[in-house]
Amino acid sequence: MDTRNEGGQDSETGLSLRWSARLSLTTRILVVNVLAIALLAGGLFYLNNYRDRLTEERLTQARMQLTIISDALSSGEAQQREELVRQFSSHLGARLRLYAPDGTKIIDSFGLAEPTYKFIDPETEPLRKDAARTLDRTIESLVLSAPIPNYSEPANDIASAWAELESATQKSGAVSSVRFAPDRTPVLTAGKPLADGTGSILLTANARDITRIVRAERSSVLLVILVAATISILLSLFLARTIVRPIRKLARAAVRVRMGRSDEIAIPRMPGRRDEIGQLSRALSDMSAALRHRINATEAFAADVSHEIKNPLASLRSALEGLERVKDQDLQKQLLDVANDDVRRIDRLINDISDASRVDAELARAKFEPIDIGKMLEQLLAAREQRASNLGVHIAFARPAKDVAKVMGDGGRLERVFSNLLDNAASFSPDGGLVEILATPDGEDIVIHVADEGPGIGPEQREQVFQRFHSDRPEGEAFGKHSGLGLAIAKTIIEGHEGTIHILDRPGGKPGACFEIRLPKAPA
């Protein structure tokens, strides 16, 4: 059961994400910011509650005033009641009506003096008042306010025509209610029996100030909302402009890069931006440049492979064609030897090419571990000594102290680099020559030197030797024994470890070549 619920929640989340993904980024920014303004508009609904509280306070006040008036009329002389009613009505701005015990109206303040309020006909008011009343009705509907009946004067003005007096007579206390005048201003009505039992009194007042206060506050809130919404929309559009336009520019550039093959097509780097968009543009630019470099390198590698394999294939084809025409057994044996050499050469090329093509991918997946260069070289030299791989050359290794020359890397790949360098040094060194190995820390790097006593490498060739299929072997060595990929693979492995490999002159002007490898030191 729990699993189904979780799946349902994930499904709902996926639907909401898919729905939002249909909207443009500009639209989503606008929606989010306008939503915050919509929450601010909730203050309009609060004002409706504020009006209800004001009305309730006025009703309570009307009941208290009516109680005081009732006590004053009951304690005064009968002939003074009209004057008291007139004075109270003028002071309170309300209409007071006095009813006899049989329900007939005996005193009306509006008949004694000028009326203290007049109802306004909505038809005679300006259009803005109609808009205000429409807004009132809309907000009352949205907040589900209790309906308020409309006020109307009874056709026969007697006590029983007023629900407040009927209810007050039953409760023997003051009862009040609110109704709406034709212009939707509240009319407060309160009724109460007289304390001496000689009748009842009714108070009605048009509390227009309540509507005026609420509408004034609502206008202020609407003005604040309007200003905030305008500022929010403008800021949203500015934000969308600073985000969406650069992203569209990057997208169009990416499409051009995908569709074009020219090196001039590039992702804009946006150097003026220091935010995440600028970081994204520079990352995409670097990525596209790296991909282009990788594609170009792959194309060049494919061309080099085709060229290198074509030579032994041509030799093999010539030898096989010669076998068909030559009858001499000695010549046939020579041609077969040539064919066998070419087959071995092709096999060696294919193995080295396969290895070279896998280096980058394997380094990307490799998990680097702390490697003690001194210990690794010591074990490598011991293995070479057992296999007699040094070709009569002496190797001197100044082993560093334990854990002094530690790097992060792939031990197998780094061992292959040093094995290739030692093979080269041994093959170029004279018989009985000396190959020196030194590994020392240098700041944040570990520096390894492999120096031989061979003919050395001229400055103009020191970059070429790291190119694929470049082969410059010692005199007397048979052709085709090396593929020319050893140093290229070594450089790829070192660069995959964020290091560098260079060729230097030997110190002191000694003859020979010195390979320098720099690798980042492993953290303590």
Coordinates of N, CA and C in Angstrom, one line a residue, residues 244-464:
V244 N 17.3 34.3 -20.3 CA 16.8 33.5 -21.4 C 17.6 33.9 -22.7
R245 N 17.9 35.2 -22.9 CA 18.6 35.6 -24.1 C 20.0 34.9 -24.3
P246 N 20.8 34.9 -23.2 CA 22.1 34.3 -23.3 C 21.9 32.7 -23.5
I247 N 20.9 32.1 -22.9 CA 20.7 30.7 -23.1 C 20.3 30.4 -24.6
R248 N 19.4 31.3 -25.1 CA 19.1 31.1 -26.5 C 20.3 31.3 -27.4
K249 N 21.1 32.3 -27.1 CA 22.3 32.5 -27.8 C 23.2 31.3 -27.8
L250 N 23.4 30.7 -26.6 CA 24.2 29.5 -26.5 C 23.6 28.3 -27.3
A251 N 22.2 28.2 -27.2 CA 21.6 27.1 -27.9 C 21.8 27.2 -29.4
R252 N 21.6 28.5 -30.0 CA 21.8 28.7 -31.4 C 23.3 28.4 -31.8
A253 N 24.2 28.8 -30.9 CA 25.6 28.5 -31.2 C 25.9 27.0 -31.2
A254 N 25.3 26.3 -30.2 CA 25.5 24.9 -30.2 C 24.9 24.2 -31.4
V255 N 23.8 24.7 -31.9 CA 23.3 24.1 -33.2 C 24.2 24.3 -34.3
R256 N 24.8 25.6 -34.4 CA 25.7 25.8 -35.5 C 26.9 25.0 -35.4
V257 N 27.4 24.7 -34.1 CA 28.6 23.8 -34.0 C 28.2 22.4 -34.4
R258 N 27.0 22.0 -34.1 CA 26.6 20.6 -34.5 C 26.4 20.5 -36.0
M259 N 25.9 21.5 -36.6 CA 25.7 21.5 -38.1 C 26.9 21.8 -38.9
G260 N 27.9 22.5 -38.3 CA 29.0 22.9 -39.1 C 30.3 22.2 -38.8
R261 N 31.2 22.2 -39.7 CA 32.5 21.5 -39.5 C 33.7 22.5 -39.5
S262 N 33.4 23.8 -39.6 CA 34.4 24.8 -39.6 C 34.9 25.0 -38.2
D263 N 36.2 25.2 -38.1 CA 36.8 25.5 -36.8 C 36.5 26.9 -36.3
E264 N 36.0 27.8 -37.3 CA 35.7 29.1 -36.9 C 34.4 29.2 -36.1
I265 N 33.5 28.2 -36.2 CA 32.3 28.1 -35.4 C 32.6 27.7 -34.0
A266 N 32.2 28.6 -33.1 CA 32.5 28.3 -31.7 C 31.4 28.8 -30.8
I267 N 31.4 28.3 -29.5 CA 30.4 28.7 -28.5 C 30.9 30.0 -27.9
P268 N 30.1 31.1 -27.8 CA 30.6 32.3 -27.2 C 30.9 32.1 -25.8
R269 N 32.0 32.7 -25.3 CA 32.5 32.5 -24.0 C 31.9 33.5 -23.0
M270 N 31.4 34.6 -23.5 CA 30.7 35.6 -22.6 C 31.7 36.0 -21.4
P271 N 32.8 36.6 -21.7 CA 33.8 36.9 -20.7 C 33.3 38.0 -19.7
G272 N 32.3 38.8 -20.2 CA 31.8 39.8 -19.3 C 30.9 39.4 -18.2
R273 N 30.4 38.1 -18.3 CA 29.5 37.6 -17.3 C 30.3 36.8 -16.3
R274 N 30.1 37.0 -15.0 CA 30.7 36.3 -13.9 C 29.8 35.4 -13.1
D275 N 28.6 35.3 -13.7 CA 27.6 34.4 -13.0 C 27.5 33.0 -13.6
E276 N 26.5 32.3 -13.2 CA 26.4 30.9 -13.6 C 26.2 30.8 -15.2
I277 N 25.6 31.8 -15.8 CA 25.4 31.7 -17.3 C 26.8 31.8 -17.9
G278 N 27.6 32.8 -17.4 CA 29.0 32.9 -17.9 C 29.8 31.6 -17.7
Q279 N 29.6 31.0 -16.5 CA 30.3 29.7 -16.3 C 29.9 28.6 -17.3
L280 N 28.6 28.6 -17.5 CA 28.0 27.6 -18.4 C 28.6 27.9 -19.8
S281 N 28.6 29.1 -20.3 CA 29.1 29.4 -21.6 C 30.5 29.0 -21.8
R282 N 31.3 29.3 -20.8 CA 32.7 29.0 -20.9 C 32.9 27.5 -20.8
A283 N 32.1 26.8 -20.0 CA 32.2 25.3 -19.9 C 31.8 24.7 -21.3
L284 N 30.7 25.2 -21.9 CA 30.3 24.7 -23.2 C 31.3 25.0 -24.3
S285 N 31.9 26.2 -24.2 CA 33.0 26.6 -25.1 C 34.2 25.6 -25.0
D286 N 34.6 25.4 -23.8 CA 35.7 24.5 -23.6 C 35.4 23.1 -24.0
M287 N 34.1 22.7 -23.7 CA 33.7 21.3 -24.1 C 33.7 21.1 -25.6
S288 N 33.2 22.2 -26.3 CA 33.1 22.1 -27.8 C 34.5 22.1 -28.4
A289 N 35.4 22.9 -27.8 CA 36.8 23.0 -28.3 C 37.5 21.6 -28.0
A290 N 37.2 21.0 -26.8 CA 37.8 19.7 -26.5 C 37.3 18.6 -27.5
L291 N 36.0 18.7 -27.7 CA 35.4 17.7 -28.7 C 36.0 17.9 -30.1
R292 N 36.1 19.2 -30.5 CA 36.6 19.4 -31.8 C 38.1 18.9 -31.9
H293 N 38.9 19.2 -30.8 CA 40.2 18.7 -30.8 C 40.3 17.2 -30.8
R294 N 39.3 16.5 -30.1 CA 39.3 15.1 -30.1 C 38.9 14.5 -31.4
I295 N 37.9 15.2 -32.1 CA 37.5 14.7 -33.4 C 38.7 14.9 -34.4
N296 N 39.3 16.1 -34.4 CA 40.5 16.3 -35.3 C 41.6 15.3 -35.0
A297 N 41.8 15.0 -33.7 CA 42.9 14.0 -33.4 C 42.5 12.6 -33.9
T298 N 41.2 12.3 -33.7 CA 40.7 11.0 -34.2 C 40.9 10.9 -35.7
E299 N 40.5 12.0 -36.4 CA 40.7 11.9 -37.9 C 42.2 11.8 -38.3
A300 N 43.0 12.6 -37.6 CA 44.4 12.5 -37.9 C 45.0 11.1 -37.5
F301 N 44.5 10.6 -36.4 CA 45.0 9.3 -36.0 C 44.5 8.2 -37.0
A302 N 43.3 8.3 -37.5 CA 42.8 7.4 -38.5 C 43.7 7.5 -39.8
A303 N 44.0 8.7 -40.2 CA 44.8 8.9 -41.4 C 46.2 8.3 -41.1
D304 N 46.8 8.5 -39.9 CA 48.1 8.0 -39.7 C 48.1 6.5 -39.6
V305 N 47.0 5.9 -39.0 CA 46.9 4.4 -39.0 C 46.8 3.9 -40.4
S306 N 46.0 4.5 -41.2 CA 45.9 4.0 -42.6 C 47.2 4.1 -43.3
H307 N 48.0 5.2 -43.1 CA 49.3 5.3 -43.8 C 50.3 4.2 -43.2
E308 N 50.3 4.0 -41.9 CA 51.3 3.1 -41.3 C 51.0 1.7 -41.7
I309 N 49.7 1.3 -41.8 CA 49.4 -0.1 -42.1 C 49.5 -0.3 -43.6
K310 N 49.4 0.7 -44.4 CA 49.5 0.6 -45.8 C 50.9 0.1 -46.3
N311 N 51.9 0.6 -45.6 CA 53.3 0.3 -46.0 C 53.6 -1.2 -45.8
P312 N 53.3 -1.8 -44.6 CA 53.6 -3.3 -44.5 C 52.6 -4.1 -45.4
L313 N 51.4 -3.6 -45.6 CA 50.5 -4.3 -46.5 C 51.0 -4.3 -47.9
A314 N 51.6 -3.2 -48.3 CA 52.1 -3.2 -49.7 C 53.3 -4.1 -49.8
S315 N 54.2 -4.1 -48.8 CA 55.3 -5.0 -48.8 C 54.9 -6.5 -48.8
L316 N 53.8 -6.8 -47.9 CA 53.3 -8.1 -47.9 C 52.7 -8.5 -49.2
R317 N 52.0 -7.6 -49.8 CA 51.4 -7.9 -51.1 C 52.5 -8.2 -52.2
S318 N 53.5 -7.4 -52.2 CA 54.6 -7.6 -53.1 C 55.3 -8.9 -52.9
A319 N 55.5 -9.3 -51.6 CA 56.2 -10.5 -51.4 C 55.3 -11.7 -51.8
L320 N 54.0 -11.6 -51.6 CA 53.1 -12.7 -52.0 C 53.0 -12.8 -53.5
E321 N 53.0 -11.7 -54.2 CA 52.9 -11.7 -55.6 C 54.2 -12.3 -56.2
G322 N 55.4 -12.0 -55.5 CA 56.7 -12.5 -56.0 C 56.7 -14.0 -55.8
L323 N 56.1 -14.6 -54.8 CA 56.1 -16.0 -54.6 C 55.5 -16.8 -55.8
E324 N 54.5 -16.2 -56.4 CA 53.9 -16.8 -57.6 C 54.8 -16.9 -58.8
R325 N 55.8 -16.0 -58.9 CA 56.6 -16.0 -60.1 C 58.0 -16.6 -59.8
V326 N 58.4 -16.6 -58.6 CA 59.8 -17.1 -58.3 C 59.8 -18.6 -58.1
K327 N 60.7 -19.3 -58.7 CA 60.8 -20.7 -58.5 C 61.9 -21.1 -57.6
D328 N 62.9 -20.2 -57.5 CA 64.1 -20.5 -56.7 C 63.7 -20.6 -55.2
Q329 N 64.1 -21.7 -54.6 CA 63.6 -22.0 -53.2 C 64.3 -21.0 -52.2
D330 N 65.5 -20.6 -52.5 CA 66.1 -19.6 -51.6 C 65.4 -18.2 -51.7
L331 N 65.1 -17.8 -52.9 CA 64.3 -16.6 -53.0 C 62.9 -16.7 -52.4
Q332 N 62.3 -17.9 -52.6 CA 61.0 -18.1 -51.9 C 61.1 -18.0 -50.4
K333 N 62.2 -18.5 -49.9 CA 62.4 -18.5 -48.4 C 62.5 -17.0 -48.0
Q334 N 63.3 -16.2 -48.8 CA 63.5 -14.8 -48.4 C 62.2 -14.1 -48.5
L335 N 61.4 -14.4 -49.5 CA 60.1 -13.7 -49.6 C 59.1 -14.1 -48.5
L336 N 59.2 -15.3 -48.1 CA 58.4 -15.8 -46.9 C 58.8 -15.1 -45.7
D337 N 60.1 -14.9 -45.5 CA 60.6 -14.2 -44.3 C 60.1 -12.8 -44.3
V338 N 60.2 -12.1 -45.5 CA 59.7 -10.8 -45.6 C 58.2 -10.7 -45.2
A339 N 57.4 -11.7 -45.8 CA 56.0 -11.7 -45.5 C 55.7 -11.9 -44.0
N340 N 56.5 -12.8 -43.4 CA 56.3 -13.0 -41.9 C 56.7 -11.8 -41.1
D341 N 57.8 -11.1 -41.5 CA 58.1 -9.8 -40.8 C 57.0 -8.8 -41.0
D342 N 56.4 -8.7 -42.2 CA 55.3 -7.8 -42.4 C 54.1 -8.1 -41.6
V343 N 53.8 -9.4 -41.5 CA 52.6 -9.8 -40.7 C 52.8 -9.5 -39.2
R344 N 54.1 -9.8 -38.7 CA 54.4 -9.4 -37.3 C 54.3 -7.9 -37.1
R345 N 54.8 -7.2 -38.1 CA 54.8 -5.7 -38.0 C 53.3 -5.2 -38.0
I346 N 52.5 -5.8 -38.8 CA 51.1 -5.4 -38.8 C 50.4 -5.8 -37.5
D347 N 50.7 -7.0 -37.0 CA 50.2 -7.4 -35.7 C 50.6 -6.4 -34.6
R348 N 51.9 -6.1 -34.6 CA 52.4 -5.1 -33.6 C 51.7 -3.8 -33.7
L349 N 51.5 -3.3 -34.9 CA 50.9 -2.0 -35.1 C 49.4 -2.1 -34.6
I350 N 48.7 -3.1 -34.9 CA 47.3 -3.2 -34.5 C 47.2 -3.3 -33.0
N351 N 48.1 -4.0 -32.3 CA 48.1 -4.1 -30.8 C 48.4 -2.7 -30.2
D352 N 49.4 -2.0 -30.8 CA 49.8 -0.7 -30.2 C 48.7 0.3 -30.5
I353 N 48.1 0.2 -31.7 CA 47.0 1.2 -32.1 C 45.8 1.0 -31.2
S354 N 45.5 -0.3 -30.9 CA 44.4 -0.6 -30.0 C 44.6 -0.1 -28.6
D355 N 45.9 -0.3 -28.2 CA 46.2 0.2 -26.8 C 46.2 1.7 -26.8
A356 N 46.7 2.4 -27.8 CA 46.7 3.8 -27.8 C 45.3 4.4 -27.8
S357 N 44.4 3.7 -28.5 CA 43.0 4.2 -28.6 C 42.2 4.0 -27.3
R358 N 42.7 3.1 -26.5 CA 42.0 2.8 -25.2 C 42.5 3.6 -24.0
V359 N 43.7 4.2 -24.2 CA 44.3 4.9 -23.0 C 43.4 6.0 -22.4
D360 N 42.9 6.9 -23.3 CA 42.1 8.0 -22.7 C 40.8 7.4 -22.0
A361 N 40.1 6.5 -22.6 CA 38.9 6.0 -22.0 C 39.2 5.3 -20.7
E362 N 40.3 4.5 -20.7 CA 40.6 3.7 -19.4 C 41.1 4.7 -18.3
L363 N 41.8 5.8 -18.7 CA 42.2 6.7 -17.7 C 41.0 7.5 -17.1
A364 N 40.0 7.7 -18.0 CA 38.8 8.4 -17.5 C 38.0 7.6 -16.5
R365 N 38.1 6.2 -16.7 CA 37.4 5.3 -15.7 C 38.2 4.9 -14.6
A366 N 39.5 5.1 -14.6 CA 40.4 4.6 -13.6 C 40.2 5.3 -12.3
K367 N 40.4 4.5 -11.2 CA 40.3 5.1 -9.9 C 41.7 5.3 -9.4
F368 N 42.1 6.6 -9.3 CA 43.5 6.9 -8.9 C 43.7 6.6 -7.4
E369 N 44.9 6.1 -7.1 CA 45.3 5.7 -5.7 C 46.7 6.3 -5.5
P370 N 47.0 6.5 -4.2 CA 48.4 6.9 -3.9 C 49.4 5.9 -4.4
I371 N 50.4 6.4 -5.1 CA 51.5 5.6 -5.7 C 52.8 6.2 -5.2
D372 N 53.6 5.3 -4.6 CA 54.9 5.7 -4.2 C 55.9 5.4 -5.4
I373 N 56.3 6.5 -6.0 CA 57.1 6.4 -7.2 C 58.4 5.7 -7.0
G374 N 59.0 5.9 -5.8 CA 60.3 5.3 -5.5 C 60.1 3.8 -5.4
K375 N 59.1 3.3 -4.7 CA 58.8 1.9 -4.6 C 58.5 1.3 -5.9
M376 N 57.7 2.0 -6.7 CA 57.3 1.4 -8.0 C 58.5 1.3 -9.0
L377 N 59.4 2.3 -9.0 CA 60.5 2.2 -9.9 C 61.5 1.1 -9.4
E378 N 61.6 0.9 -8.1 CA 62.5 -0.1 -7.5 C 62.0 -1.5 -7.9
Q379 N 60.7 -1.7 -7.9 CA 60.1 -3.0 -8.3 C 60.3 -3.2 -9.8
L380 N 60.1 -2.1 -10.6 CA 60.2 -2.2 -12.0 C 61.6 -2.6 -12.4
L381 N 62.6 -1.9 -11.8 CA 64.0 -2.2 -12.1 C 64.4 -3.7 -11.7
A382 N 63.8 -4.1 -10.6 CA 64.1 -5.5 -10.2 C 63.6 -6.5 -11.2
A383 N 62.4 -6.2 -11.7 CA 61.8 -7.1 -12.7 C 62.5 -7.1 -14.0
R384 N 63.0 -5.9 -14.4 CA 63.8 -5.8 -15.7 C 65.1 -6.5 -15.5
E385 N 65.7 -6.5 -14.3 CA 67.0 -7.2 -14.1 C 66.8 -8.7 -14.2
Q386 N 65.7 -9.2 -13.7 CA 65.4 -10.6 -13.8 C 65.1 -11.0 -15.3
R387 N 64.5 -10.2 -16.1 CA 64.2 -10.5 -17.5 C 65.4 -10.1 -18.4
A388 N 66.5 -9.5 -17.9 CA 67.6 -9.1 -18.7 C 67.2 -8.2 -19.8
S389 N 66.4 -7.2 -19.4 CA 65.8 -6.2 -20.4 C 66.7 -5.0 -20.6
N390 N 67.8 -4.9 -19.9 CA 68.5 -3.7 -19.9 C 69.6 -3.6 -21.0
L391 N 69.7 -4.7 -21.8 CA 70.6 -4.7 -23.0 C 72.0 -4.3 -22.7
G392 N 72.5 -4.8 -21.5 CA 73.9 -4.5 -21.2 C 74.2 -3.1 -20.7
V393 N 73.1 -2.4 -20.3 CA 73.2 -1.0 -19.9 C 73.1 -1.0 -18.3
H394 N 73.9 -0.2 -17.6 CA 73.8 -0.1 -16.2 C 72.7 1.0 -15.8
I395 N 71.9 0.7 -14.8 CA 70.9 1.7 -14.4 C 71.2 2.0 -13.0
A396 N 71.3 3.4 -12.8 CA 71.5 3.9 -11.4 C 70.3 4.6 -11.0
F397 N 69.7 4.2 -9.8 CA 68.5 4.8 -9.3 C 68.7 5.3 -7.9
A398 N 68.6 6.7 -7.8 CA 68.7 7.3 -6.4 C 67.3 7.2 -5.8
R399 N 67.1 6.1 -5.1 CA 65.7 5.9 -4.5 C 65.4 7.0 -3.4
P400 N 64.3 7.7 -3.6 CA 63.9 8.6 -2.5 C 63.4 7.9 -1.3
A401 N 63.4 8.7 -0.2 CA 62.9 8.1 1.1 C 61.4 7.6 0.9
K402 N 61.0 6.7 1.8 CA 59.6 6.2 1.7 C 58.6 7.3 1.9
D403 N 57.6 7.3 1.0 CA 56.5 8.2 1.0 C 56.9 9.7 0.7
V404 N 58.1 9.9 0.2 CA 58.5 11.3 -0.1 C 58.0 11.6 -1.5
A405 N 58.0 10.6 -2.4 CA 57.6 10.9 -3.8 C 56.3 10.1 -4.1
K406 N 55.2 10.6 -3.5 CA 53.9 10.0 -3.7 C 53.0 10.8 -4.7
V407 N 52.4 10.1 -5.6 CA 51.4 10.8 -6.5 C 50.1 10.0 -6.5
M408 N 49.1 10.7 -7.0 CA 47.8 10.0 -7.2 C 47.7 9.5 -8.7
G409 N 47.5 8.2 -8.9 CA 47.4 7.7 -10.3 C 47.1 6.3 -10.4
D410 N 47.2 5.8 -11.6 CA 47.0 4.4 -12.0 C 48.4 3.7 -12.1
G411 N 48.7 2.9 -11.1 CA 50.0 2.3 -11.0 C 50.4 1.6 -12.3
G412 N 49.5 0.8 -12.9 CA 49.9 0.0 -14.1 C 50.2 0.9 -15.3
R413 N 49.5 2.0 -15.4 CA 49.8 2.9 -16.6 C 51.1 3.7 -16.3
L414 N 51.3 4.2 -15.1 CA 52.5 4.9 -14.8 C 53.7 3.9 -15.0
E415 N 53.6 2.7 -14.6 CA 54.7 1.8 -14.8 C 55.0 1.6 -16.3
R416 N 54.0 1.6 -17.1 CA 54.2 1.4 -18.5 C 55.0 2.6 -19.1
V417 N 54.7 3.8 -18.6 CA 55.4 5.0 -19.0 C 56.9 4.9 -18.8
F418 N 57.3 4.5 -17.5 CA 58.7 4.4 -17.2 C 59.3 3.2 -17.9
S419 N 58.6 2.2 -18.1 CA 59.1 1.0 -18.9 C 59.5 1.4 -20.3
N420 N 58.6 2.2 -20.9 CA 58.9 2.7 -22.3 C 60.1 3.6 -22.3
L421 N 60.2 4.5 -21.3 CA 61.4 5.4 -21.2 C 62.7 4.6 -21.0
L422 N 62.6 3.6 -20.2 CA 63.8 2.8 -19.9 C 64.2 2.0 -21.2
D423 N 63.2 1.5 -21.9 CA 63.5 0.7 -23.1 C 64.2 1.7 -24.1
N424 N 63.7 2.9 -24.3 CA 64.3 3.8 -25.2 C 65.7 4.2 -24.7
A425 N 65.9 4.5 -23.4 CA 67.2 4.8 -22.9 C 68.2 3.7 -23.1
A426 N 67.8 2.4 -22.9 CA 68.7 1.3 -23.1 C 69.0 1.1 -24.5
S427 N 68.0 1.3 -25.4 CA 68.3 1.0 -26.8 C 69.2 2.1 -27.5
F428 N 69.2 3.3 -26.9 CA 70.0 4.4 -27.5 C 71.4 4.5 -26.8
S429 N 71.5 3.9 -25.6 CA 72.8 4.0 -24.9 C 73.8 3.0 -25.5
P430 N 75.1 3.4 -25.4 CA 76.1 2.4 -25.9 C 76.3 1.3 -24.9
D431 N 76.9 0.2 -25.3 CA 77.2 -1.0 -24.5 C 77.9 -0.5 -23.2
G432 N 77.4 -0.9 -22.1 CA 78.1 -0.6 -20.8 C 77.7 0.8 -20.4
G433 N 76.8 1.5 -21.1 CA 76.5 2.9 -20.8 C 75.7 2.9 -19.5
L434 N 75.4 4.1 -19.0 CA 74.7 4.3 -17.7 C 73.4 5.1 -17.9
V435 N 72.4 4.6 -17.4 CA 71.1 5.3 -17.4 C 70.8 5.7 -15.9
E436 N 70.6 7.0 -15.7 CA 70.3 7.5 -14.4 C 68.9 7.9 -14.2
I437 N 68.3 7.5 -13.0 CA 66.9 7.8 -12.7 C 67.0 8.5 -11.4
L438 N 66.2 9.6 -11.3 CA 66.1 10.5 -10.1 C 64.7 10.9 -9.9
A439 N 64.2 10.7 -8.7 CA 62.8 11.1 -8.3 C 62.8 12.0 -7.1
T440 N 62.5 13.2 -7.2 CA 62.5 14.2 -6.1 C 61.3 15.0 -6.0
P441 N 60.9 15.5 -4.8 CA 59.8 16.4 -4.7 C 60.3 17.8 -5.1
D442 N 59.4 18.6 -5.8 CA 59.7 20.0 -6.1 C 58.5 20.8 -5.9
G443 N 58.3 21.4 -4.7 CA 57.1 22.2 -4.5 C 55.9 21.3 -4.4
E444 N 54.9 21.5 -5.2 CA 53.7 20.7 -5.3 C 53.8 19.6 -6.3
D445 N 55.0 19.4 -6.9 CA 55.1 18.3 -7.9 C 56.2 17.3 -7.4
I446 N 56.1 16.2 -8.1 CA 57.2 15.1 -8.0 C 57.8 15.1 -9.4
V447 N 59.1 15.3 -9.4 CA 59.9 15.4 -10.7 C 60.7 14.1 -10.8
I448 N 60.6 13.5 -12.0 CA 61.3 12.2 -12.3 C 62.2 12.5 -13.5
H449 N 63.5 12.2 -13.4 CA 64.4 12.4 -14.5 C 64.9 11.0 -15.0
V450 N 64.9 10.8 -16.3 CA 65.4 9.5 -16.8 C 66.4 10.0 -17.9
A451 N 67.8 9.8 -17.6 CA 68.8 10.4 -18.5 C 69.7 9.2 -19.0
D452 N 70.0 9.3 -20.3 CA 70.9 8.2 -20.9 C 72.1 8.9 -21.5
E453 N 73.0 8.0 -22.0 CA 74.3 8.5 -22.6 C 74.3 8.3 -24.1
G454 N 73.1 8.3 -24.7 CA 73.0 8.1 -26.1 C 73.3 9.4 -26.9
P455 N 73.0 9.4 -28.2 CA 73.3 10.6 -29.0 C 72.5 11.8 -28.7
G456 N 71.5 11.7 -27.9 CA 70.7 12.9 -27.5 C 69.6 13.2 -28.6
I457 N 68.8 14.2 -28.3 CA 67.7 14.6 -29.2 C 67.8 16.1 -29.4
G458 N 67.9 16.6 -30.6 CA 68.0 18.0 -30.9 C 66.8 18.7 -30.5
P459 N 67.0 20.0 -30.2 CA 65.8 20.8 -29.8 C 64.7 20.9 -30.8
E460 N 65.0 20.8 -32.1 CA 64.0 20.8 -33.1 C 63.1 19.6 -33.2
Q461 N 63.6 18.5 -32.6 CA 62.9 17.2 -32.7 C 62.2 16.8 -31.3
R462 N 62.4 17.7 -30.3 CA 61.9 17.3 -29.0 C 60.4 17.2 -28.9
E463 N 59.7 17.9 -29.7 CA 58.2 17.8 -29.7 C 57.8 16.7 -30.7
Q464 N 58.5 16.5 -31.8 CA 58.1 15.5 -32.8 C 58.1 14.1 -32.3

